[in-house]
Amino acid sequence: MEKLQVSNFKASLQHFSWIDYWVFVLLLSVCGGIGIYFGFIQKQSTPQEYLMGGRKMKLLPVCFSLVASFISGISLLGIPTELYVFGTSYFFTIIGTLMMSIIISNTFLPVLFDLKLTSAYEYLQLRFDKRIRVFGSILFTTYLLAWLPIVIYVPALAFNQVTGVNIHIVSPIVCLVCIFYTSVGGLKAVVWTDVIQTIVMIGAMILVIVRGTMIVGGFGNVIQRNWNTKRIEFPPSNFDLTERHSIYAVTIGATFHWIGNIAVNQSMMQRFLALSDLNTSKKAVWGFFFGVLLIMLLCGYSGMLAYARYYDCDPLDSKLASAKDQLLPLLVMDVLGDLEGMPGVFVAGVFSAALSSLSTGLNSMAAVVLEDFCKPFFKELSQRQTQILVQSVVVIFGCLCVGLVFVVEMLGPVLQLAMTLCSASMGPLTGIFLMGLFLPFIDGTSALFGGLVGIASAGWIAAQSQLAQAHSLLVFKEKQRLTYNCTYEFEPASNLTKTNGDVPYIYSLSHLWLTALGCTVTIIVGSLLSLRERTVYEKDEKLFSPVLRKWITNKRCVCKF
């Protein structure tokens, strides 16, 4: 029998039924309904209600929201692709997540929570000066503008794989729903939609895993096929900073990366600070950690399941999947396509992850613009003016992020891209916060110059690394993939083995070290500049980590430098 061409075989898998579309529309309708409820029925009467939920948010929904906000579609599609292509080394970054949870519970949270802040960057003004606060807010804005378009692009990619609908048609439609419920409902709408979205997201992954494991012959087959190709492995133990996921990168490097993406990230800290007391906030940290662990286990296993399914006919080399990050959606249509409504549940789950991240980012951006860019420089706004301002920020930034999707689709695999771009901006910000908490002798000018050098160095290295990858000068060794038993015709991939070009060592650093690099450069430069003269100034002991407070005898720290 004549085999189908790969393009025709791909089209045969794109059978999104009307039931699937209804499931997808139902999710968007529920999210919009929650926004209407908190925007028009249980109205947010003050800016504090809108941005912080009146600081009376409950622990469980906030934990759901934290997990949903951070584990976006980037993770849902990127982590399975990572394990399929490179093996299980990435999974060990959960050690960095554990270290981050311990560190922020005992350092960042006690300080920021006691100060009753709305924007985490207000701390930088209290500890240093207004310039550092604005600088921190700019870095966060840069981070969001790099991250949110990727968050939007990923589910659109999944939708394209299962339906064939162009990503630039579905992206604006879905984002408009998100912008609507975020702008009218505030933090409460964001948190409660996150609860719904997290349940859908986890349910979708479990559906894929259970059905897929049955189809490939059970859990044992999944493990065996991955073991045979050395996908199940411990991270390399050599101390080489260019090793993509060495044991040092996934522990030390990942710890810095997670601190940069949680402790100094307004999108995440805003949720911790919205709880009623410090102990509850610390519990939320651990709720977040175990939620991340669950998601990583589900996503990691689904990557191994994908390999077990396609071990003898790789969809990447055969071009059945147009992009690496379409691997999981392909698996979904393969194992769930005959069950009407199930592909719709999966796509709804991926979009749920994206909507939660987008809504969180837009809500936190509204807080930053109000608290850090407006209040310090302009006369006090009326309640009505404040409401118009924060809602306008949500709409404007949401539309800007949708437009930037055109740029993102040209930049490569989303997981490493997201981690690289975000590390470049959050590394220096991590350094500034750590100087504020642990180094009392550093002043605002030293911290500012340290941050500028840190962002310049980390940003330059991140940009050069991405350019080298885009031009195939920097290539990472991938696990074995085979195409000897495909049931469709395709153009064989070139047999030429890709090798690294002439790329300087510093541009070949693992993406997991970029946050640590920016942070370290910032602290070193700031510390050296603080030696330029000796002055004395006073700071409240509450501005420093609890670890340091026992060394401070007076209520105010007299710092000499």
Coordinates of C-alpha atoms in Angstrom, one line a residue:
M1 CA 0.0 0.0 0.0
E2 CA 1.3 3.4 -0.9
K3 CA 2.4 5.5 2.0
L4 CA 1.0 9.0 2.7
Q5 CA 3.2 12.0 2.4
V6 CA 4.2 13.5 5.7
S7 CA 2.1 16.7 5.0
N8 CA -1.0 14.6 4.3
F9 CA -0.3 12.4 7.4
K10 CA 0.0 15.5 9.5
A11 CA -3.3 16.9 8.2
S12 CA -5.0 13.6 9.1
L13 CA -4.1 14.2 12.7
Q14 CA -5.6 17.7 12.7
H15 CA -9.2 16.7 13.4
F16 CA -10.4 19.1 16.1
S17 CA -14.1 18.3 16.4
W18 CA -16.9 20.7 17.3
I19 CA -17.0 19.2 20.8
D20 CA -13.3 20.1 21.2
Y21 CA -14.0 23.7 20.1
W22 CA -16.9 23.8 22.6
V23 CA -14.6 22.6 25.5
F24 CA -12.1 25.3 24.5
V25 CA -14.7 28.1 24.3
L26 CA -16.2 26.9 27.6
L27 CA -12.9 27.6 29.4
L28 CA -12.6 31.1 27.9
S29 CA -16.2 31.7 28.9
V30 CA -15.6 30.6 32.5
C31 CA -12.5 32.9 32.8
G32 CA -14.5 35.8 31.3
G33 CA -17.3 35.1 33.8
I34 CA -15.0 35.2 36.8
G35 CA -13.7 38.6 35.6
I36 CA -17.3 39.9 35.3
Y37 CA -18.1 38.7 38.8
F38 CA -15.1 40.4 40.5
G39 CA -15.3 43.4 38.2
F40 CA -19.0 44.2 38.3
I41 CA -20.7 42.2 41.1
Q42 CA -18.1 41.9 43.9
K43 CA -16.4 45.2 42.9
Q44 CA -12.8 46.0 43.8
S45 CA -13.5 49.2 45.7
T46 CA -9.9 50.4 46.2
P47 CA -6.5 50.1 44.4
Q48 CA -5.4 47.8 47.2
E49 CA -8.3 45.5 46.6
Y50 CA -7.6 45.5 42.9
L51 CA -3.9 44.9 43.1
M52 CA -3.5 43.0 46.4
G53 CA -6.9 41.5 47.1
G54 CA -7.0 43.6 50.3
R55 CA -4.1 41.5 51.7
K56 CA -6.7 38.9 52.7
M57 CA -6.2 36.2 50.1
K58 CA -6.5 32.6 51.2
L59 CA -3.6 30.2 51.2
L60 CA -4.9 27.4 48.9
P61 CA -6.1 29.5 45.9
V62 CA -2.8 31.5 46.1
C63 CA -0.8 28.3 45.9
F64 CA -2.8 27.3 42.9
S65 CA -2.2 30.7 41.4
L66 CA 1.5 30.7 42.1
V67 CA 1.9 27.3 40.3
A68 CA -0.3 28.3 37.4
S69 CA 1.4 31.7 37.0
F70 CA 4.9 30.3 36.8
I71 CA 4.3 26.9 35.1
S72 CA 3.1 28.4 31.9
G73 CA 2.7 26.7 28.5
I74 CA 6.4 27.2 28.1
S75 CA 6.9 24.5 30.7
L76 CA 4.0 22.3 29.6
L77 CA 5.4 22.1 26.1
G78 CA 9.1 22.9 26.7
I79 CA 9.9 20.4 29.5
P80 CA 8.6 17.3 27.5
T81 CA 10.6 18.5 24.5
E82 CA 13.7 19.0 26.7
L83 CA 13.5 15.4 28.0
Y84 CA 12.8 14.0 24.6
V85 CA 15.7 15.7 22.9
F86 CA 18.3 16.0 25.7
G87 CA 17.4 13.5 28.4
T88 CA 16.5 13.8 32.1
S89 CA 19.3 16.1 33.3
Y90 CA 17.0 19.1 33.3
F91 CA 14.7 17.5 35.8
F92 CA 17.3 17.9 38.5
T93 CA 16.8 21.7 38.4
I94 CA 14.1 20.9 41.0
I95 CA 17.1 20.9 43.5
G96 CA 17.5 24.5 42.7
T97 CA 13.8 25.1 43.4
L98 CA 14.2 23.4 46.8
M99 CA 17.2 25.7 47.6
M100 CA 15.3 28.7 46.5
S101 CA 12.3 27.9 48.7
I102 CA 14.6 27.6 51.8
I103 CA 16.4 30.9 51.0
I104 CA 13.4 33.1 50.3
S105 CA 11.4 31.8 53.3
N106 CA 14.2 32.9 55.6
T107 CA 15.5 36.0 53.9
F108 CA 13.4 37.8 51.3
L109 CA 9.9 37.1 52.7
P110 CA 10.5 38.3 56.3
V111 CA 11.8 41.6 55.1
L112 CA 9.4 42.4 52.3
F113 CA 6.3 41.1 54.2
D114 CA 7.0 43.2 57.3
L115 CA 7.3 46.3 55.2
K116 CA 3.7 45.8 53.9
L117 CA 4.7 46.6 50.3
T118 CA 2.6 46.5 47.2
S119 CA 5.5 46.6 44.8
A120 CA 8.6 44.6 45.8
Y121 CA 10.8 47.3 44.2
E122 CA 9.6 49.9 46.8
Y123 CA 12.1 48.1 49.0
L124 CA 14.9 49.3 46.8
Q125 CA 14.0 52.9 47.5
L126 CA 13.8 52.3 51.2
R127 CA 17.2 50.5 51.3
F128 CA 19.0 52.6 48.6
D129 CA 17.2 55.4 46.8
K130 CA 14.6 56.3 44.2
R131 CA 17.0 55.7 41.3
I132 CA 17.4 52.0 42.2
R133 CA 13.7 51.6 42.6
V134 CA 13.1 52.8 39.0
F135 CA 16.0 50.8 37.7
G136 CA 14.6 47.6 39.3
S137 CA 11.2 48.3 37.9
I138 CA 12.7 48.8 34.4
L139 CA 14.5 45.5 34.6
F140 CA 11.2 43.8 35.6
T141 CA 9.4 45.5 32.7
T142 CA 12.1 44.2 30.4
Y143 CA 11.7 40.7 31.8
L144 CA 7.9 40.8 31.2
L145 CA 8.2 42.1 27.7
A146 CA 10.6 39.2 26.9
W147 CA 8.6 36.5 28.6
L148 CA 5.0 37.2 28.0
P149 CA 5.1 37.1 24.2
I150 CA 6.7 33.6 24.6
V151 CA 3.9 32.7 27.0
I152 CA 1.3 33.7 24.3
Y153 CA 3.1 32.0 21.4
V154 CA 3.4 28.5 23.0
P155 CA -0.3 27.7 23.3
A156 CA -0.9 29.2 19.8
L157 CA 1.7 26.7 18.6
A158 CA -0.1 23.8 20.2
F159 CA -3.5 25.0 18.7
N160 CA -1.9 25.2 15.3
Q161 CA -0.6 21.6 15.6
V162 CA -4.0 20.2 16.5
T163 CA -6.2 22.4 14.3
G164 CA -4.1 23.9 11.6
V165 CA -5.4 27.4 12.5
N166 CA -2.7 30.2 12.1
I167 CA -1.2 31.2 15.4
H168 CA -1.7 34.9 14.6
I169 CA -5.5 34.3 14.4
V170 CA -6.0 32.5 17.7
S171 CA -3.4 34.5 19.7
P172 CA -5.3 37.9 19.7
I173 CA -8.7 36.2 20.3
V174 CA -7.6 34.4 23.4
C175 CA -5.5 37.3 24.7
L176 CA -8.4 39.7 24.5
V177 CA -10.4 37.4 26.9
C178 CA -7.4 37.4 29.3
I179 CA -6.9 41.2 29.0
F180 CA -10.7 41.7 29.7
Y181 CA -10.9 39.6 32.9
T182 CA -7.6 40.9 34.2
S183 CA -8.4 44.6 33.6
V184 CA -11.9 44.4 35.2
G185 CA -11.5 41.8 37.9
G186 CA -8.0 42.6 39.4
L187 CA -6.0 40.2 41.5
K188 CA -9.0 38.2 42.8
A189 CA -10.1 37.4 39.3
V190 CA -6.5 36.5 38.4
V191 CA -6.2 34.1 41.4
W192 CA -9.6 32.4 41.0
T193 CA -9.2 31.9 37.2
D194 CA -5.7 30.4 38.0
V195 CA -7.4 27.9 40.3
I196 CA -9.7 26.7 37.4
Q197 CA -6.8 26.8 34.9
T198 CA -4.5 24.8 37.2
I199 CA -7.1 22.0 37.6
V200 CA -7.6 21.9 33.8
M201 CA -3.9 22.0 33.2
I202 CA -3.1 19.1 35.5
G203 CA -6.1 17.1 34.4
A204 CA -5.1 17.4 30.7
M205 CA -1.6 16.2 31.4
I206 CA -2.9 13.2 33.4
L207 CA -5.2 12.3 30.5
V208 CA -2.4 12.2 28.0
I209 CA -0.1 10.2 30.3
V210 CA -2.6 7.5 31.2
R211 CA -3.9 6.9 27.6
G212 CA -0.4 7.2 26.1
T213 CA 1.1 4.8 28.6
M214 CA -1.6 2.2 27.8
I215 CA -0.9 2.6 24.0
V216 CA 2.8 2.1 24.2
G217 CA 2.4 -1.1 26.4
G218 CA 2.8 0.1 29.9
F219 CA 5.1 2.0 32.2
G220 CA 7.9 -0.6 31.8
N221 CA 8.1 0.0 28.1
V222 CA 8.3 3.8 28.6
I223 CA 11.3 3.4 31.0
Q224 CA 13.0 0.7 28.9
R225 CA 13.0 2.6 25.6
N226 CA 14.3 5.8 27.3
W227 CA 16.9 3.8 29.2
N228 CA 18.2 2.1 26.0
T229 CA 19.0 5.5 24.4
K230 CA 20.5 6.9 27.6
R231 CA 17.7 9.5 28.0
I232 CA 17.4 8.5 31.7
E233 CA 20.6 9.8 33.1
F234 CA 22.3 11.7 36.0
P235 CA 23.7 15.2 35.1
P236 CA 27.3 15.2 34.1
S237 CA 29.6 15.8 37.1
N238 CA 32.4 17.8 35.2
F239 CA 32.8 21.4 36.3
D240 CA 32.5 22.9 32.8
L241 CA 30.4 26.1 32.7
T242 CA 29.5 25.3 29.0
E243 CA 28.1 21.9 29.9
R244 CA 24.4 22.6 29.3
H245 CA 23.0 20.8 32.3
S246 CA 25.9 19.7 34.5
I247 CA 25.2 18.8 38.2
Y248 CA 26.6 22.2 39.2
A249 CA 24.4 24.0 36.7
V250 CA 21.2 22.3 37.8
T251 CA 21.9 22.9 41.5
I252 CA 23.9 26.1 42.0
G253 CA 23.0 27.8 38.7
A254 CA 19.4 26.7 39.0
T255 CA 19.2 28.1 42.5
F256 CA 20.2 31.6 41.2
H257 CA 17.8 31.2 38.3
W258 CA 14.8 30.3 40.6
I259 CA 15.6 33.2 43.0
G260 CA 15.7 35.6 40.1
N261 CA 12.3 34.3 38.8
I262 CA 10.6 34.1 42.2
A263 CA 12.1 36.3 44.9
V264 CA 12.7 39.4 42.9
N265 CA 9.8 38.9 40.5
Q266 CA 6.8 41.2 41.2
S267 CA 4.5 38.7 39.4
M268 CA 5.3 36.1 42.1
M269 CA 6.0 38.2 45.2
Q270 CA 2.7 40.1 44.7
R271 CA 0.9 36.9 45.5
F272 CA 3.0 36.1 48.6
L273 CA 2.5 39.7 49.9
A274 CA -1.3 39.5 49.4
L275 CA -1.6 36.9 52.1
S276 CA -2.7 37.8 55.7
D277 CA 0.5 37.0 57.6
L278 CA 4.1 35.9 57.2
N279 CA 3.6 32.3 58.3
T280 CA 0.9 31.8 55.7
S281 CA 3.2 33.4 53.1
K282 CA 5.9 30.9 54.0
K283 CA 3.5 28.0 53.7
A284 CA 2.6 29.3 50.2
V285 CA 6.3 29.0 49.3
W286 CA 6.2 25.3 50.1
G287 CA 2.9 24.9 48.4
F288 CA 4.4 26.4 45.3
F289 CA 7.5 24.0 45.6
F290 CA 5.4 20.9 45.7
G291 CA 3.1 22.1 42.9
V292 CA 6.2 22.7 40.7
L293 CA 7.5 19.3 41.6
L294 CA 4.2 17.7 40.5
I295 CA 4.1 19.6 37.2
M296 CA 7.7 18.7 36.4
L297 CA 7.1 15.1 37.1
L298 CA 4.0 15.1 34.8
C299 CA 5.8 17.1 32.0
G300 CA 9.0 15.1 32.3
Y301 CA 7.2 11.7 32.1
S302 CA 5.2 12.9 29.1
G303 CA 8.5 13.7 27.3
M304 CA 9.7 10.2 28.0
L305 CA 6.3 8.9 26.9
A306 CA 6.6 10.8 23.6
Y307 CA 10.0 9.1 23.0
A308 CA 8.5 5.7 23.8
R309 CA 5.8 6.3 21.3
Y310 CA 8.0 7.6 18.5
Y311 CA 11.3 5.7 19.2
D312 CA 11.3 4.2 15.7
C313 CA 9.8 7.1 13.8
D314 CA 11.0 10.5 15.1
P315 CA 8.5 13.2 14.2
L316 CA 11.2 15.9 14.4
D317 CA 13.5 14.5 11.8
S318 CA 10.6 13.4 9.6
K319 CA 9.1 16.9 9.9
L320 CA 5.8 15.6 11.2
A321 CA 6.1 18.2 13.9
S322 CA 6.9 21.6 12.4
A323 CA 8.7 22.8 15.5
K324 CA 10.3 21.0 18.4
D325 CA 7.7 22.5 20.8
Q326 CA 4.9 20.9 18.8
L327 CA 5.9 17.5 20.0
L328 CA 3.5 17.1 22.9
P329 CA 0.5 18.4 20.9
L330 CA 1.3 15.9 18.3
L331 CA 1.4 13.1 20.9
V332 CA -2.0 14.4 22.2
M333 CA -3.7 14.1 18.8
D334 CA -2.1 10.7 18.3
V335 CA -3.3 9.1 21.6
L336 CA -6.4 11.2 22.3
G337 CA -7.6 12.2 18.8
D338 CA -10.2 9.4 18.6
L339 CA -11.8 10.6 21.8
E340 CA -13.9 13.6 21.0
G341 CA -13.5 16.4 23.5
M342 CA -10.1 15.1 24.8
P343 CA -7.9 17.1 22.5
G344 CA -10.0 20.1 23.4
V345 CA -9.3 19.5 27.1
F346 CA -5.5 19.4 26.4
V347 CA -5.5 22.6 24.3
A348 CA -7.6 24.2 27.0
G349 CA -5.0 23.1 29.6
V350 CA -2.1 24.6 27.6
F351 CA -4.1 27.8 27.1
S352 CA -5.0 27.8 30.8
A353 CA -1.3 27.8 31.7
A354 CA -0.7 30.7 29.3
L355 CA -3.7 32.7 30.4
S356 CA -2.7 32.4 34.1
S357 CA 0.9 33.6 33.3
L358 CA -0.3 36.4 31.1
S359 CA -3.0 37.7 33.6
T360 CA -0.5 37.5 36.5
G361 CA 2.1 39.4 34.5
L362 CA -0.4 42.1 33.4
N363 CA -1.7 42.6 36.9
S364 CA 1.8 42.9 38.4
M365 CA 2.8 45.3 35.6
A366 CA -0.2 47.5 36.7
A367 CA 1.1 47.5 40.3
V368 CA 4.7 48.4 39.1
V369 CA 3.5 51.3 36.9
L370 CA 1.3 52.7 39.6
E371 CA 3.7 52.3 42.6
D372 CA 7.1 52.7 41.0
F373 CA 6.6 54.9 37.9
C374 CA 3.7 57.2 39.0
K375 CA 3.5 57.7 42.7
P376 CA 7.1 58.7 43.3
F377 CA 7.0 61.4 40.6
F378 CA 3.5 62.7 40.2
K379 CA 0.9 64.2 42.5
E380 CA -1.4 61.8 44.2
L381 CA -4.1 60.4 42.0
S382 CA -7.7 60.1 42.9
Q383 CA -9.3 56.7 43.3
R384 CA -11.0 57.0 39.9
Q385 CA -7.8 58.1 38.2
T386 CA -5.9 55.2 39.7
Q387 CA -8.5 52.7 38.6
I388 CA -8.3 54.1 35.0
L389 CA -4.5 54.0 35.1
V390 CA -4.1 50.4 36.2
Q391 CA -6.8 49.1 33.8
S392 CA -5.1 51.0 30.9
V393 CA -1.8 49.5 31.7
V394 CA -3.3 46.0 31.5
V395 CA -4.8 46.7 28.1
I396 CA -1.8 48.5 26.6
F397 CA 0.8 46.0 27.8
G398 CA -1.5 43.1 26.8
C399 CA -1.8 44.4 23.2
L400 CA 2.0 45.0 23.0
C401 CA 2.8 41.5 24.1
V402 CA 0.4 40.1 21.4
G403 CA 2.3 42.1 18.8
L404 CA 5.7 40.8 20.0
V405 CA 4.6 37.2 19.2
F406 CA 5.7 37.9 15.6
V407 CA 9.3 38.3 16.9
V408 CA 9.2 35.3 19.2
E409 CA 8.3 32.7 16.5
M410 CA 11.7 33.3 14.8
L411 CA 13.8 32.7 17.9
G412 CA 13.9 28.9 18.5
P413 CA 12.9 26.4 21.2
V414 CA 10.9 28.2 23.8
L415 CA 12.2 26.7 27.1
Q416 CA 15.8 27.7 26.7
L417 CA 14.9 30.9 25.0
A418 CA 12.7 32.0 27.9
M419 CA 15.3 31.0 30.5
T420 CA 18.0 32.8 28.6
L421 CA 16.2 36.1 28.0
C422 CA 14.7 36.3 31.5
S423 CA 18.0 35.4 33.2
A424 CA 19.7 38.4 31.5
S425 CA 17.4 40.9 33.2
M426 CA 16.6 39.2 36.5
G427 CA 20.3 38.3 37.3
P428 CA 21.4 41.9 38.0
L429 CA 18.1 42.5 39.9
T430 CA 18.8 39.5 42.1
G431 CA 22.3 41.0 42.8
I432 CA 20.8 44.3 43.8
F433 CA 18.4 42.7 46.2
L434 CA 21.1 40.5 47.7
M435 CA 23.3 43.5 48.3
G436 CA 20.4 45.3 50.0
L437 CA 19.6 42.4 52.3
F438 CA 23.2 41.2 53.1
L439 CA 25.7 44.0 52.5
P440 CA 24.8 47.1 54.7
F441 CA 27.9 49.0 53.5
I442 CA 26.7 49.4 49.9
D443 CA 25.0 52.6 48.9
G444 CA 22.6 53.5 46.1
T445 CA 25.2 54.8 43.7
S446 CA 27.4 51.6 44.0
A447 CA 24.3 49.4 43.6
L448 CA 23.2 51.3 40.5
F449 CA 26.5 51.1 38.7
G450 CA 26.8 47.4 39.7
G451 CA 23.4 46.8 38.2
L452 CA 24.2 48.6 35.0
V453 CA 27.4 46.6 34.5
G454 CA 25.5 43.4 35.4
I455 CA 22.7 44.0 32.9
A456 CA 25.2 45.0 30.2
S457 CA 27.4 41.9 30.6
A458 CA 24.6 39.4 31.1
G459 CA 22.5 40.9 28.3
W460 CA 25.4 40.9 25.8
I461 CA 26.3 37.3 26.6
A462 CA 22.7 36.2 26.3
A463 CA 22.2 38.0 23.0
Q464 CA 25.5 36.6 21.5
S465 CA 24.5 33.1 22.7
Q466 CA 21.1 33.3 21.0
L467 CA 22.7 34.7 17.8
A468 CA 25.2 31.9 17.8
Q469 CA 22.4 29.3 18.1
A470 CA 20.3 31.0 15.4
H471 CA 23.3 30.7 13.0
S472 CA 24.0 27.1 14.1
L473 CA 27.4 28.1 15.4
L474 CA 26.5 26.9 18.9
V475 CA 25.0 23.4 18.8
F476 CA 24.1 21.2 21.7
K477 CA 24.5 17.4 21.5
E478 CA 21.1 15.7 21.2
K479 CA 20.1 12.2 22.1
Q480 CA 19.7 9.5 19.4
R481 CA 16.6 9.7 17.2
L482 CA 15.6 7.1 14.6
T483 CA 13.2 7.1 11.6
Y484 CA 13.5 3.5 10.2
N485 CA 9.9 2.5 10.7
C486 CA 7.7 5.4 9.7
T487 CA 4.4 4.7 8.1
Y488 CA 4.5 7.9 5.9
E489 CA 6.9 9.3 3.3
F490 CA 9.2 12.2 4.1
E491 CA 12.3 13.9 2.9
P492 CA 15.2 12.4 4.9
A493 CA 17.2 14.8 7.0
S494 CA 20.8 15.6 6.1
N495 CA 23.2 13.1 7.6
L496 CA 25.7 15.9 8.3
T497 CA 26.5 16.1 12.0
K498 CA 26.2 19.6 13.2
T499 CA 29.2 20.8 15.2
N500 CA 30.0 24.0 17.1
G501 CA 31.6 26.8 15.2
D502 CA 34.2 29.3 16.4
V503 CA 32.2 30.6 19.4
P504 CA 34.1 32.3 22.4
Y505 CA 33.9 30.3 25.6
I506 CA 31.9 33.0 27.4
Y507 CA 29.1 32.9 24.8
S508 CA 28.9 29.1 25.2
L509 CA 27.9 29.3 28.9
S510 CA 24.9 27.1 30.0
H511 CA 21.8 29.2 30.1
L512 CA 21.4 28.1 33.8
W513 CA 24.5 30.2 34.7
L514 CA 23.3 33.5 33.2
T515 CA 21.4 34.6 36.3
A516 CA 24.3 33.7 38.5
L517 CA 26.6 35.6 36.1
G518 CA 24.6 38.8 36.1
C519 CA 24.1 38.6 39.9
T520 CA 27.8 38.0 40.6
V521 CA 29.0 40.8 38.3
T522 CA 26.5 43.2 39.9
I523 CA 27.6 42.3 43.5
I524 CA 31.4 42.5 42.7
V525 CA 31.1 45.9 40.9
G526 CA 28.9 47.3 43.6
S527 CA 31.2 46.1 46.4
L528 CA 34.3 47.5 44.7
L529 CA 32.6 50.9 44.1
S530 CA 31.5 51.1 47.7
L531 CA 35.2 51.4 48.7
R532 CA 35.6 54.7 46.8
E533 CA 35.0 56.8 49.9
R534 CA 34.0 56.5 53.6
T535 CA 30.7 58.0 54.7
V536 CA 28.2 57.1 57.4
Y537 CA 24.4 56.7 57.0
E538 CA 21.6 55.1 59.0
K539 CA 19.2 52.4 57.9
D540 CA 16.4 50.7 59.7
E541 CA 17.4 47.1 60.7
K542 CA 14.1 45.9 59.2
L543 CA 15.7 46.5 55.8
F544 CA 18.2 43.7 56.3
S545 CA 17.9 40.0 56.3
P546 CA 17.0 38.4 59.7
V547 CA 20.4 36.6 59.6
L548 CA 22.1 40.0 59.9
R549 CA 19.8 41.6 62.5
K550 CA 21.4 39.8 65.5
W551 CA 24.7 41.6 64.6
I552 CA 22.9 45.0 64.7
T553 CA 22.8 46.3 68.3
N554 CA 20.7 49.4 67.7
K555 CA 17.3 49.7 66.0
R556 CA 19.0 51.6 63.2
C557 CA 22.1 50.3 61.5
V558 CA 24.9 52.9 61.3
C559 CA 26.7 51.7 58.1
K560 CA 30.2 52.9 57.3
F561 CA 31.8 52.6 53.9

